[in-house]
Every structure is written in C-alpha cells, then in structure tokens.
C-alpha cells in the first residue's frame, strides 16, 4: 500500500473554524482546506509518500543532515573556542511506522498504523551569545596582560515538529492526523499573523489487500481525536464569565470566545491535538529548541536545549501540556567594573503547564483557568489576562469504557484587601462565608479591590493535577573570585533556577464521600504565588562578598506567598476561606485573602 503524509500551513482561525464543528467529516474539512490552498491563502509545506513493505513497515526520510557543534574547548592562551564534539541534526521530514490490515464480519477494510513523524519547518537559526575573557595572558610570556577580551559567539537553535500516535485509516480516505502551530510561532519573524500546520495522512491500496488479522478488540477500531484550545481573555471578563458559566454549555462558551478572538477582544494562545488510540500515548511537539550555555556561561563549553513552543502528551487517563506564553526573556550579568561590555546572558523561559488525570469523554469541556501573574506582565507580551484551556474530544468513547463518573472543578481565588479590613475576615459559619465571599466578588467586579490570582482545574475524583504559569529566573550561586591583578572582575560559575509566578498542585480524594454519613472531600493542595520579581545581586555586591572571604553568595531573593493544606475536609460547592497573608515585598499596607471551592460536576 502507498502511505502519504502532507502538512498544510493555513491561517489559524480558518483551521479552527473547520475543527470546531464536530459534525464535519474530514473529507469536508480537507476539501475546504484544499480550496484555501488553491486560493493562495495556505500552502503545502511538506509532502512525503512511500510504499509500505510486506511486513507493513514504513521508514522514509526526505531532507538533509546538519553537523552542529555540541561542546567547545576553551583555549585559554589563544582565546579560541574550538568545537570538540558534534551532533547530527536532520532537517526535513521523516516518517517511521507500522501498518496492519484488519477485517470485520462486514468485510470492511481498515488499516491501523503506529505513526512517528518528524518535520523541521526550517533550518537552524543563528543566535549570538556574549563571551568575555576576564583574565588574559600573553601567549609567549604567560604573564597576565590586564586586558579583557570581549566577543560574540554564533550558536544555533533548531526547529522540530513531531507526532507520535496510533490511528485508524479507512477506505483510502485522507484523515487529519494532528494540528499544531509552526515550530517558530512564538518567535517574531518575517511571517505575519498566526498559523496552524495540519498533518494529513492517507493509505491507498496498490492491489488487493490481504488481512493480517481479524479484529478481536473493538477498541482498535476506535480512533477519536482531542483538540486543545487556549484563549487569553481579560481577567475581569473571565471572572464574570465563570460566575455565570454552566459546565454543560462549555461548547457554546468556546464558540463565544472564538468569536471574541475574531473581534480582537481575546487572543488565541494555542491550538493543538491529534488522533488518539486506546491504550496508546500520543505526543505532539512543535517548538524551537533554544540552546543556551550552562558550563561557565561567560566562556561556554557545554550547552543545554529547551523546547519553546507547544508540547502535548495524552493517553487514556492523563493529559500534560506545556505551552510557551512568550519568547524567553533574558537575564544579564556585568562581569567587569572597568569594562562595561563584558557581560553574560541567560534565558528566562516563560511557560504555562497543565497536568491532569482524567478519562476524556466525547464533547467539549473547560479544563483549566489561570490568571497571568502580575510579575510576568509587561514587555508588550503579557498583560492582565487569564488563560482558559478547553478540550474538544470528537469521536465515540472507548468500547466497554466505564460510565462517566462525577468530576470536580477546583476553583481558587486570591483577592487583595486593605490591611484595615483584616479583622473582618476571621473564621465564620459556612452560610456567612458564602455571603461575605459574594459581597467581596461584587467589589472585585466593580474594581474596588483587585483580583490577585484566579485558577480553576478540572479533576476526576481521587486524583492529582498541576497548573502553573512561571518565568524561570536564573540566579548565580557560585563565582570565580577576582584575581589580584583584576580586583573588579568576576564571573558566575554555577546557576540555579527560580520558578517565579503562580503554581498550584491539587489532590482530591472522594473515596469515602457520602451525602448522608460524610459529605466531605479530602483536599491536599499547595498554591504558591510570587509577589515580586527576584533581584539578582549586582557586581558591586558580589565583589563585596568576595572581599569578605566568606564566599557565601545568596543568589536572588524570591518573595512569594503560599497557601497549603493536607487532608482538608471540604464540602463540594461550598466556599472555604484559606486565610490571609501579608504579601512580602509589597510597598503598600494590604493583605491577600484566598478562597477555594470544589464544584461537583454531574455527568
């Protein structure tokens, strides 16, 4: 049989309009998409095909190999950075897989396939990094020259898109395998607007197919898909929306928010997903692999890489999403008091993370809500917005799957109030708690008091989940001390990372809940919220520590507030006050008060 995979790049909202209607077939979607291509508004960026061998194996590559340095040797005397180790990087499209022909009593032919596709949307991108030799020596006399040598080192980032999953192909009809943004979507470039790459696969018989086996497990013939949508909306509008929301109307809510995106009143942050087979894990990645120095970063010898983009993993019971919300920011260190251009850089990655354990049933649901932390706003990239993530699962449920069970939504709010009101928030009875919470929410909506944090996570019973939006701040914890002949020069040699922003880990246990005997859930959670950006000690402070001979470098100070409970008994649908905190690092006399509510969802 002939196996073919194409990738069509099309405007984001045009693709989403095709996906959002679950009644549309792939044939209808692809006919519309092909029309967009013929009109010049979309393009085929990859097209590869191969005939599977007799065992159904598929293995093909179309592209080129690039040899790229991975480690450098620091030639101290000659001030060279000599590559000592290389790695191969494939630039192009590769496809590996295995197909199997099935037959049923109806004699309908179906082909299941394990799919492993990689696509590089473009070649490596050059990135410059500063290098500074603070103590140089004469190559012949081996004596210090007192000079600082500053320069720039060219390094390269690469791009990757991949889909690893299993799927079912029928009657030679093309099928949408996966949707993802281009690997360089997050980074500014020449391409304007937002786009999506649509992976399309098809298998066409080259003769009479011979079944390799009959279907024994019906789940092999179920090939549902899950699409994730991330939309950023103003925090005030999100709060009002959630208070009026009915979970069973999430599909209509998603349609409303997509209309807001097209009006310019909301922003798309992500759209990604793929076909998912029962008992298999799907892996969708679309990212720029950003390389950055780790060992002696001012004169790098070794490098790390991190994906900046979209990474989605799913199986029958779990979902994990990491989404870059902006290009990495940059931290800078001054290395020499007498040479201002001697500097060192490190990236600050800015990511959203969602992890939950849940058997995703067909339909559309709101999975999570998280407000952009105040300290991450600015740079013209992030503002007072809240990110809402929806999951749209189309296709039938797994055969013999258990009936849907009651799920839960864990909701957390943090509000800032004047310190003078602290006495008004002592523990009260549940009925009073609900009333004063509603009054406080009215003040938030009218703008009298600010909303500090807002989070919601969908969870089934007896499970854990994680929600986070953080900026990873590097901080220096070790330094080379200054040389006697250059007392105003020193450089970091070891770094640690501070995840700054909002992080929430939640665990629920409803095993013993009973409406009559014990209506309580058991809640274990930790919510951490940074109240100020870390401030790295400058060169002057670092030199002072070195001069004291203690060499105890504290690194940046991370100010945060935390609410945590273990085994907290909480009744679903009731508001529970988690208490007040005096936020550290604030220049005004305020308090932060947190509330949590576990909402029970009826299947």
XYZ file of C-alpha atoms in Angstrom:
603
model
C 0.000 0.000 0.000
C 1.059 3.594 -0.583
C 1.397 5.751 2.553
C 1.298 9.527 2.185
C 1.648 12.386 4.663
C 1.147 16.061 3.876
C 1.471 19.177 6.006
C -0.665 22.168 5.056
C 0.013 25.529 6.711
C -3.109 27.680 6.902
C -4.350 30.737 8.832
C -5.122 29.760 12.421
C -8.754 30.836 12.641
C -9.659 29.258 9.296
C -8.433 25.890 10.572
C -10.184 26.335 13.917
C -13.482 27.078 12.174
C -13.142 23.700 10.446
C -12.344 21.864 13.684
C -14.895 23.452 15.962
C -17.857 21.824 14.203
C -17.772 18.154 15.325
C -20.365 17.251 12.690
C -17.961 17.973 9.841
C -16.191 14.989 8.338
C -12.511 15.027 7.477
C -13.441 14.882 3.800
C -15.410 18.127 4.174
C -12.673 19.779 6.196
C -9.943 18.819 3.760
C -11.977 19.917 0.737
C -12.295 23.365 2.306
C -8.619 23.382 3.235
C -7.601 22.445 -0.310
C -9.686 25.347 -1.597
C -7.797 27.695 0.732
C -4.543 26.331 -0.727
C -5.724 26.881 -4.308
C -6.656 30.473 -3.423
C -3.122 31.094 -2.174
C -4.041 31.677 1.475
C -2.479 28.382 2.601
C 0.397 26.257 1.349
C 1.642 22.668 1.334
C 4.907 22.827 3.294
C 5.669 19.087 3.319
C 4.572 16.141 1.181
C 6.095 12.680 1.510
C 4.970 9.203 0.426
C 6.313 5.651 0.455
C 5.112 2.126 -0.206
C 4.951 0.012 2.944
C 6.916 -3.240 2.785
C 5.398 -6.724 3.115
C 5.521 -6.552 6.904
C 3.768 -3.188 6.845
C 6.857 -1.243 7.907
C 7.339 2.372 6.830
C 10.638 4.244 7.085
C 11.464 7.261 4.944
C 13.444 10.490 5.243
C 13.499 13.462 2.907
C 15.888 16.271 3.771
C 19.475 16.864 4.783
C 21.773 16.259 7.731
C 23.495 19.103 9.538
C 26.574 18.558 11.704
C 26.433 21.022 14.561
C 28.896 21.547 17.444
C 27.656 20.499 20.880
C 30.725 21.156 23.068
C 33.621 23.601 22.956
C 37.145 23.605 24.319
C 38.301 26.854 25.886
C 41.788 27.621 24.572
C 42.730 29.959 27.402
C 46.056 31.077 25.949
C 44.908 31.692 22.408
C 41.380 32.853 23.333
C 39.801 30.345 20.970
C 36.542 28.415 21.372
C 37.284 25.183 19.499
C 34.455 22.667 18.828
C 35.326 19.271 20.299
C 32.048 17.386 19.894
C 29.374 17.385 17.212
C 25.834 16.069 16.845
C 23.746 15.234 13.800
C 20.549 17.176 13.207
C 18.140 16.118 10.476
C 16.457 18.972 8.615
C 13.418 17.798 6.663
C 10.633 15.233 7.034
C 10.957 11.721 8.434
C 8.295 9.074 8.883
C 8.508 5.757 10.684
C 5.642 3.417 11.380
C 3.997 0.066 11.029
C 0.652 -0.702 9.428
C -1.710 -3.604 9.967
C -4.727 -4.566 7.888
C -7.867 -5.620 9.774
C -11.115 -7.137 8.610
C -14.528 -7.414 10.236
C -17.519 -9.652 9.510
C -18.748 -6.890 7.169
C -15.507 -7.287 5.172
C -14.803 -3.581 5.603
C -11.087 -2.963 5.288
C -9.394 -0.869 7.897
C -5.711 -0.149 8.427
C -4.317 0.646 11.842
C -0.951 2.359 11.981
C 1.622 3.312 14.571
C 2.875 6.722 13.485
C 6.122 8.532 14.276
C 6.518 11.644 12.136
C 9.104 14.420 12.464
C 9.163 17.614 10.459
C 11.631 20.510 10.559
C 9.814 23.581 9.272
C 13.068 25.446 8.619
C 16.835 25.281 9.002
C 18.819 26.299 12.096
C 18.585 29.880 13.354
C 21.781 31.656 14.407
C 21.804 33.129 17.913
C 24.659 35.238 19.257
C 25.996 34.884 22.802
C 28.469 37.214 24.526
C 31.842 35.794 25.528
C 34.228 37.564 27.872
C 37.748 36.525 28.868
C 38.324 38.459 32.087
C 41.938 37.492 32.707
C 44.043 37.156 29.575
C 47.659 36.077 29.408
C 50.418 36.705 26.921
C 50.794 33.559 24.836
C 54.612 33.697 24.887
C 55.429 35.023 28.373
C 52.336 33.513 30.059
C 52.036 36.678 32.129
C 48.739 38.487 32.688
C 48.079 41.328 30.281
C 45.362 43.009 32.337
C 43.127 43.099 29.262
C 39.554 41.884 28.927
C 38.690 40.260 25.610
C 35.017 40.565 24.713
C 33.396 38.988 21.677
C 30.334 37.224 20.296
C 29.847 33.522 19.691
C 27.494 32.233 16.991
C 25.348 29.298 18.084
C 22.269 27.771 16.510
C 18.733 26.874 17.510
C 16.819 24.179 15.650
C 13.121 23.613 14.987
C 11.076 20.441 15.326
C 7.504 19.314 14.897
C 6.569 15.729 15.704
C 3.563 13.461 16.051
C 3.789 10.080 17.768
C 0.461 8.276 17.952
C -1.639 5.411 16.572
C -4.538 5.801 14.189
C -7.077 4.056 12.012
C -7.319 4.606 8.243
C -10.393 3.550 6.273
C -11.229 3.073 2.605
C -8.223 5.039 1.378
C -9.713 8.291 2.662
C -7.330 11.015 3.931
C -7.546 11.794 7.615
C -6.395 14.693 9.784
C -3.667 13.242 11.970
C -2.691 16.289 14.035
C -2.905 20.057 14.340
C -0.157 22.253 15.785
C 1.323 25.736 15.387
C 4.532 26.093 13.367
C 7.659 25.450 15.396
C 8.650 29.118 15.212
C 5.215 30.577 16.017
C 6.305 32.007 19.378
C 9.349 33.846 17.993
C 8.975 37.014 15.932
C 9.960 36.680 12.311
C 9.129 37.699 8.780
C 5.913 35.672 8.675
C 2.922 37.759 9.737
C -0.142 36.501 11.574
C -0.850 33.212 13.321
C -0.862 29.872 11.528
C -1.553 26.201 12.084
C 0.079 23.191 10.476
C -2.385 20.438 9.568
C -0.875 16.932 9.265
C -2.873 14.782 6.815
C -2.334 11.056 6.232
C -3.792 8.507 3.868
C -3.177 4.901 2.837
C -4.111 3.692 -0.629
C -4.026 0.015 -1.667
C -1.711 -0.856 -4.555
C -3.650 -4.057 -5.143
C -5.907 -6.446 -3.256
C -5.316 -6.031 0.478
C -4.710 -9.184 2.487
C -5.841 -9.016 6.101
C -3.078 -9.795 8.555
C -5.547 -10.434 11.359
C -9.190 -10.127 12.287
C -10.411 -7.634 14.817
C -10.515 -9.135 18.281
C -10.585 -5.906 20.268
C -13.131 -3.337 19.221
C -11.061 -0.503 20.669
C -8.567 -0.999 17.817
C -11.271 0.359 15.512
C -11.930 3.475 17.574
C -9.831 6.484 16.600
C -11.087 9.577 18.447
C -9.305 12.918 18.478
C -8.717 15.576 21.074
C -8.153 19.246 20.245
C -6.960 21.734 22.838
C -7.717 25.451 22.581
C -6.074 28.114 24.744
C -7.643 31.585 24.789
C -6.484 34.658 26.724
C -9.253 36.959 27.926
C -9.205 39.980 30.232
C -9.212 38.883 33.876
C -12.308 40.916 34.778
C -14.286 39.470 31.885
C -13.120 35.954 32.756
C -14.277 36.323 36.356
C -17.760 37.403 35.282
C -17.889 34.660 32.665
C -17.012 31.908 35.139
C -19.568 33.041 37.685
C -22.326 32.796 35.067
C -20.995 29.643 33.381
C -22.851 26.333 33.194
C -20.361 23.468 32.603
C -22.737 21.598 30.299
C -22.676 24.617 27.966
C -18.891 24.690 27.513
C -19.168 24.004 23.772
C -21.243 27.157 23.310
C -18.872 29.063 25.586
C -15.912 28.055 23.431
C -17.754 29.243 20.320
C -18.422 32.583 22.039
C -14.784 33.042 22.994
C -13.584 32.186 19.487
C -15.908 34.884 18.184
C -14.283 37.266 20.677
C -10.898 36.303 19.229
C -12.059 37.176 15.723
C -13.341 40.514 17.042
C -9.931 41.253 18.562
C -11.270 41.176 22.142
C -9.403 37.964 23.077
C -6.213 36.203 21.926
C -5.501 32.674 20.765
C -2.581 31.219 22.708
C -2.668 27.659 21.418
C -4.486 25.138 19.286
C -3.088 21.626 19.119
C -4.150 17.999 19.183
C -4.127 14.699 17.355
C -5.754 11.345 16.854
C -5.571 9.153 19.929
C -5.773 5.360 20.042
C -6.930 3.345 23.039
C -4.062 2.202 25.215
C -1.558 4.397 23.360
C 0.181 7.619 24.324
C 0.123 10.478 21.865
C 2.933 13.003 21.711
C 2.605 16.288 19.822
C 5.516 18.729 19.805
C 6.019 21.940 17.875
C 8.891 24.039 19.131
C 12.119 25.867 18.661
C 14.900 24.112 20.552
C 16.625 27.051 22.220
C 20.245 26.311 23.070
C 21.879 28.145 25.955
C 25.256 27.833 27.729
C 25.483 26.002 31.048
C 29.110 25.352 31.989
C 30.965 28.643 32.621
C 28.358 30.576 30.589
C 30.604 33.596 30.004
C 33.002 31.354 28.007
C 30.695 28.401 27.235
C 31.937 24.847 26.956
C 28.630 22.910 27.217
C 25.054 23.669 26.281
C 21.506 22.706 27.174
C 18.434 22.942 24.947
C 14.820 23.552 25.839
C 11.684 23.449 23.713
C 9.960 26.812 23.283
C 6.530 26.216 21.803
C 3.815 23.594 22.322
C 4.198 20.116 23.816
C 1.101 17.968 24.385
C 1.060 14.405 25.712
C -2.129 12.386 26.257
C -3.267 8.842 26.906
C -6.472 7.192 28.122
C -6.224 8.719 31.581
C -3.775 11.627 31.565
C -3.037 14.914 29.860
C 0.122 17.003 30.063
C 0.545 20.335 28.274
C 3.466 22.755 28.249
C 2.943 25.948 26.271
C 5.384 28.843 25.939
C 3.402 32.023 26.554
C 6.094 34.388 25.251
C 9.624 34.367 23.889
C 12.218 33.832 26.619
C 13.290 36.962 28.451
C 16.967 37.499 29.265
C 18.996 37.994 32.429
C 22.300 39.834 32.187
C 25.328 39.943 34.477
C 28.024 42.631 34.445
C 31.388 40.906 34.787
C 33.936 43.724 34.972
C 33.679 47.116 36.635
C 36.308 48.563 34.298
C 34.939 47.012 31.078
C 31.156 47.614 30.732
C 30.837 45.476 27.589
C 31.968 42.344 29.460
C 28.612 40.656 30.103
C 26.935 37.247 30.437
C 23.433 36.235 29.340
C 20.982 33.535 30.400
C 17.415 32.944 29.132
C 14.281 33.157 31.273
C 11.726 30.701 29.895
C 8.055 31.653 30.279
C 5.712 28.657 30.239
C 2.188 27.556 31.052
C 1.820 23.996 32.366
C -1.280 21.856 32.771
C -1.367 18.301 34.090
C -4.492 16.371 34.940
C -5.576 12.749 35.219
C -8.887 12.178 33.530
C -10.540 9.875 31.024
C -11.625 12.450 28.455
C -15.140 11.634 27.295
C -16.565 12.941 23.992
C -17.636 16.568 23.994
C -16.194 19.942 24.941
C -15.150 20.969 28.415
C -13.211 23.728 30.114
C -10.093 22.074 31.545
C -8.359 24.938 33.307
C -8.260 28.654 34.041
C -5.189 30.575 35.204
C -4.585 34.292 35.514
C -1.291 35.685 34.209
C 0.743 36.539 37.350
C 1.272 40.259 37.792
C 5.066 39.923 37.835
C 5.031 38.290 34.375
C 3.150 41.139 32.732
C 4.895 43.701 30.596
C 7.364 43.661 27.707
C 4.363 44.214 25.447
C 3.706 40.456 25.518
C 1.643 39.557 28.556
C -0.971 41.721 30.244
C -3.849 41.481 32.706
C -5.271 38.371 31.097
C -6.456 34.944 32.119
C -5.764 31.834 30.055
C -8.668 29.418 29.518
C -7.908 25.955 28.110
C -10.679 23.877 26.521
C -10.581 20.280 25.320
C -12.806 19.204 22.439
C -12.888 15.441 22.026
C -14.639 14.144 18.928
C -15.437 10.537 18.142
C -17.019 7.755 20.138
C -15.994 6.626 23.601
C -13.772 3.597 24.073
C -15.706 0.319 23.763
C -16.640 -1.109 27.131
C -15.439 2.090 28.799
C -16.856 2.647 32.282
C -19.783 5.000 32.588
C -18.754 8.639 33.157
C -18.291 9.421 36.822
C -18.904 12.688 38.613
C -15.955 15.003 38.169
C -14.924 18.119 40.030
C -13.622 21.598 39.366
C -11.236 23.045 41.917
C -11.535 26.843 41.937
C -9.135 29.177 43.732
C -9.255 32.973 44.044
C -6.879 35.394 45.773
C -8.080 38.949 46.409
C -6.189 41.965 47.737
C -7.899 43.900 50.532
C -6.803 46.840 52.713
C -4.985 45.765 55.880
C -7.611 47.682 57.863
C -10.189 45.008 56.925
C -8.203 42.106 58.370
C -10.395 41.849 61.483
C -13.475 41.333 59.301
C -12.128 38.061 57.937
C -11.995 35.869 60.997
C -13.463 32.322 60.628
C -17.271 32.239 60.380
C -20.018 29.692 59.717
C -20.442 28.330 56.180
C -23.577 30.357 55.443
C -21.854 33.594 56.449
C -18.748 32.616 54.490
C -20.724 32.293 51.269
C -22.459 35.624 51.805
C -19.321 37.644 52.540
C -17.498 35.945 49.654
C -20.249 37.023 47.267
C -20.019 40.562 48.606
C -16.262 40.561 48.062
C -16.707 39.319 44.484
C -19.045 42.234 43.808
C -16.274 44.583 44.970
C -13.807 42.837 42.662
C -16.115 43.135 39.664
C -16.716 46.825 40.352
C -12.970 47.465 40.565
C -12.926 48.409 44.263
C -10.391 45.689 45.138
C -8.021 43.861 42.760
C -8.049 40.187 41.869
C -4.540 38.850 42.564
C -4.889 35.277 41.294
C -7.532 33.093 39.700
C -7.205 29.382 38.977
C -9.508 26.509 38.053
C -8.613 22.902 37.298
C -10.867 20.071 36.139
C -10.269 16.850 38.077
C -11.995 13.496 38.488
C -12.240 12.084 41.992
C -9.179 10.556 43.685
C -6.545 12.195 41.533
C -3.973 14.961 41.375
C -3.330 17.811 38.979
C -0.992 20.705 38.396
C -1.437 24.185 36.982
C 1.366 26.724 36.609
C 2.466 29.833 34.763
C 6.033 30.713 35.588
C 9.117 32.550 34.418
C 12.315 30.675 35.218
C 14.786 33.137 36.722
C 18.435 32.004 36.729
C 20.424 33.071 39.764
C 24.173 32.748 40.335
C 25.241 30.805 43.434
C 28.969 30.306 42.737
C 31.641 32.622 41.304
C 35.268 32.650 40.343
C 36.842 35.081 42.831
C 38.668 38.123 41.411
C 42.340 37.831 40.529
C 44.739 40.144 42.436
C 45.669 41.964 39.225
C 41.977 42.492 38.270
C 40.034 43.047 41.519
C 36.882 44.398 39.815
C 36.254 41.351 37.626
C 34.466 38.123 38.485
C 32.115 35.739 36.741
C 29.404 33.240 37.744
C 30.323 29.561 37.516
C 27.140 27.895 38.859
C 23.485 28.784 38.388
C 20.168 27.721 39.892
C 16.641 28.355 38.617
C 13.781 30.050 40.469
C 10.287 29.316 39.046
C 8.597 32.694 39.535
C 4.852 33.165 39.039
C 1.856 31.038 40.081
C 1.932 27.288 40.781
C -0.931 25.124 42.030
C -0.803 21.425 42.820
C -4.124 19.858 43.783
C -5.095 16.409 45.011
C -8.678 15.233 45.602
C -9.974 12.115 47.315
C -13.698 11.336 47.175
C -13.423 7.637 48.066
C -15.450 7.864 51.276
C -17.762 10.725 50.376
C -21.399 10.129 51.309
C -24.286 12.551 51.165
C -25.622 11.110 54.430
C -22.675 9.930 56.542
C -19.784 12.149 55.441
C -20.279 14.727 52.659
C -16.642 15.885 52.753
C -13.950 15.571 50.112
C -10.330 15.340 51.207
C -8.252 18.095 49.641
C -4.473 18.328 49.570
C -3.064 21.307 47.719
C -0.312 23.925 47.577
C -0.670 27.274 45.844
C 2.440 29.449 45.514
C 2.297 32.994 44.197
C 5.335 35.222 43.684
C 4.819 38.781 44.900
C 7.934 40.402 43.413
C 10.490 39.783 40.709
C 13.751 38.353 42.048
C 16.578 40.862 42.174
C 19.992 39.443 41.394
C 22.882 40.914 43.428
C 24.924 43.170 41.158
C 28.646 43.126 40.512
C 29.317 45.604 43.328
C 27.517 43.423 45.913
C 29.177 40.272 44.610
C 32.644 41.819 44.797
C 31.920 42.860 48.384
C 31.050 39.254 49.288
C 34.245 38.035 47.628
C 36.281 40.604 49.566
C 34.798 39.344 52.854
C 36.360 35.904 52.201
C 33.056 34.232 53.166
C 32.149 33.442 49.568
C 28.551 32.749 50.550
C 26.638 34.011 47.536
C 22.907 34.156 48.339
C 21.631 34.479 44.793
C 18.425 36.331 44.024
C 15.804 36.643 46.743
C 12.480 35.088 45.751
C 9.489 36.584 47.573
C 6.323 34.511 47.477
C 3.239 33.634 49.468
C 1.899 30.122 49.864
C -1.373 28.523 50.880
C -1.275 24.800 51.539
C -3.468 22.166 53.139
C -3.137 18.413 53.572
C -6.242 16.286 54.032
C -8.514 19.326 54.364
C -12.156 18.285 54.673
C -14.297 20.327 52.335
C -17.923 20.006 51.234
C -18.431 20.307 47.454
C -19.967 23.555 46.165
C -19.274 25.458 49.395
C -16.773 28.304 49.634
C -13.864 27.752 52.001
C -11.590 30.583 53.162
C -7.909 29.596 53.195
C -6.853 32.596 55.255
C -4.981 35.887 54.963
C -1.357 36.578 54.123
C 0.715 39.709 54.397
C 2.398 39.694 50.973
C 6.176 40.064 51.243
C 7.897 42.784 49.280
C 4.804 44.953 48.841
C 5.172 48.710 49.301
C 1.571 49.186 50.452
C -0.317 48.036 53.534
C -2.532 45.285 52.156
C -3.489 41.683 52.781
C -4.122 38.816 50.374
C -7.018 36.507 51.152
C -7.578 33.182 49.379
C -10.720 31.124 48.819
C -11.278 27.671 47.384
C -14.416 25.964 46.131
C -14.732 22.408 44.823
C -17.557 22.258 42.327
C -19.169 18.884 41.668
C -19.976 18.160 38.028
C -22.898 15.930 37.117
C -22.018 13.539 34.231
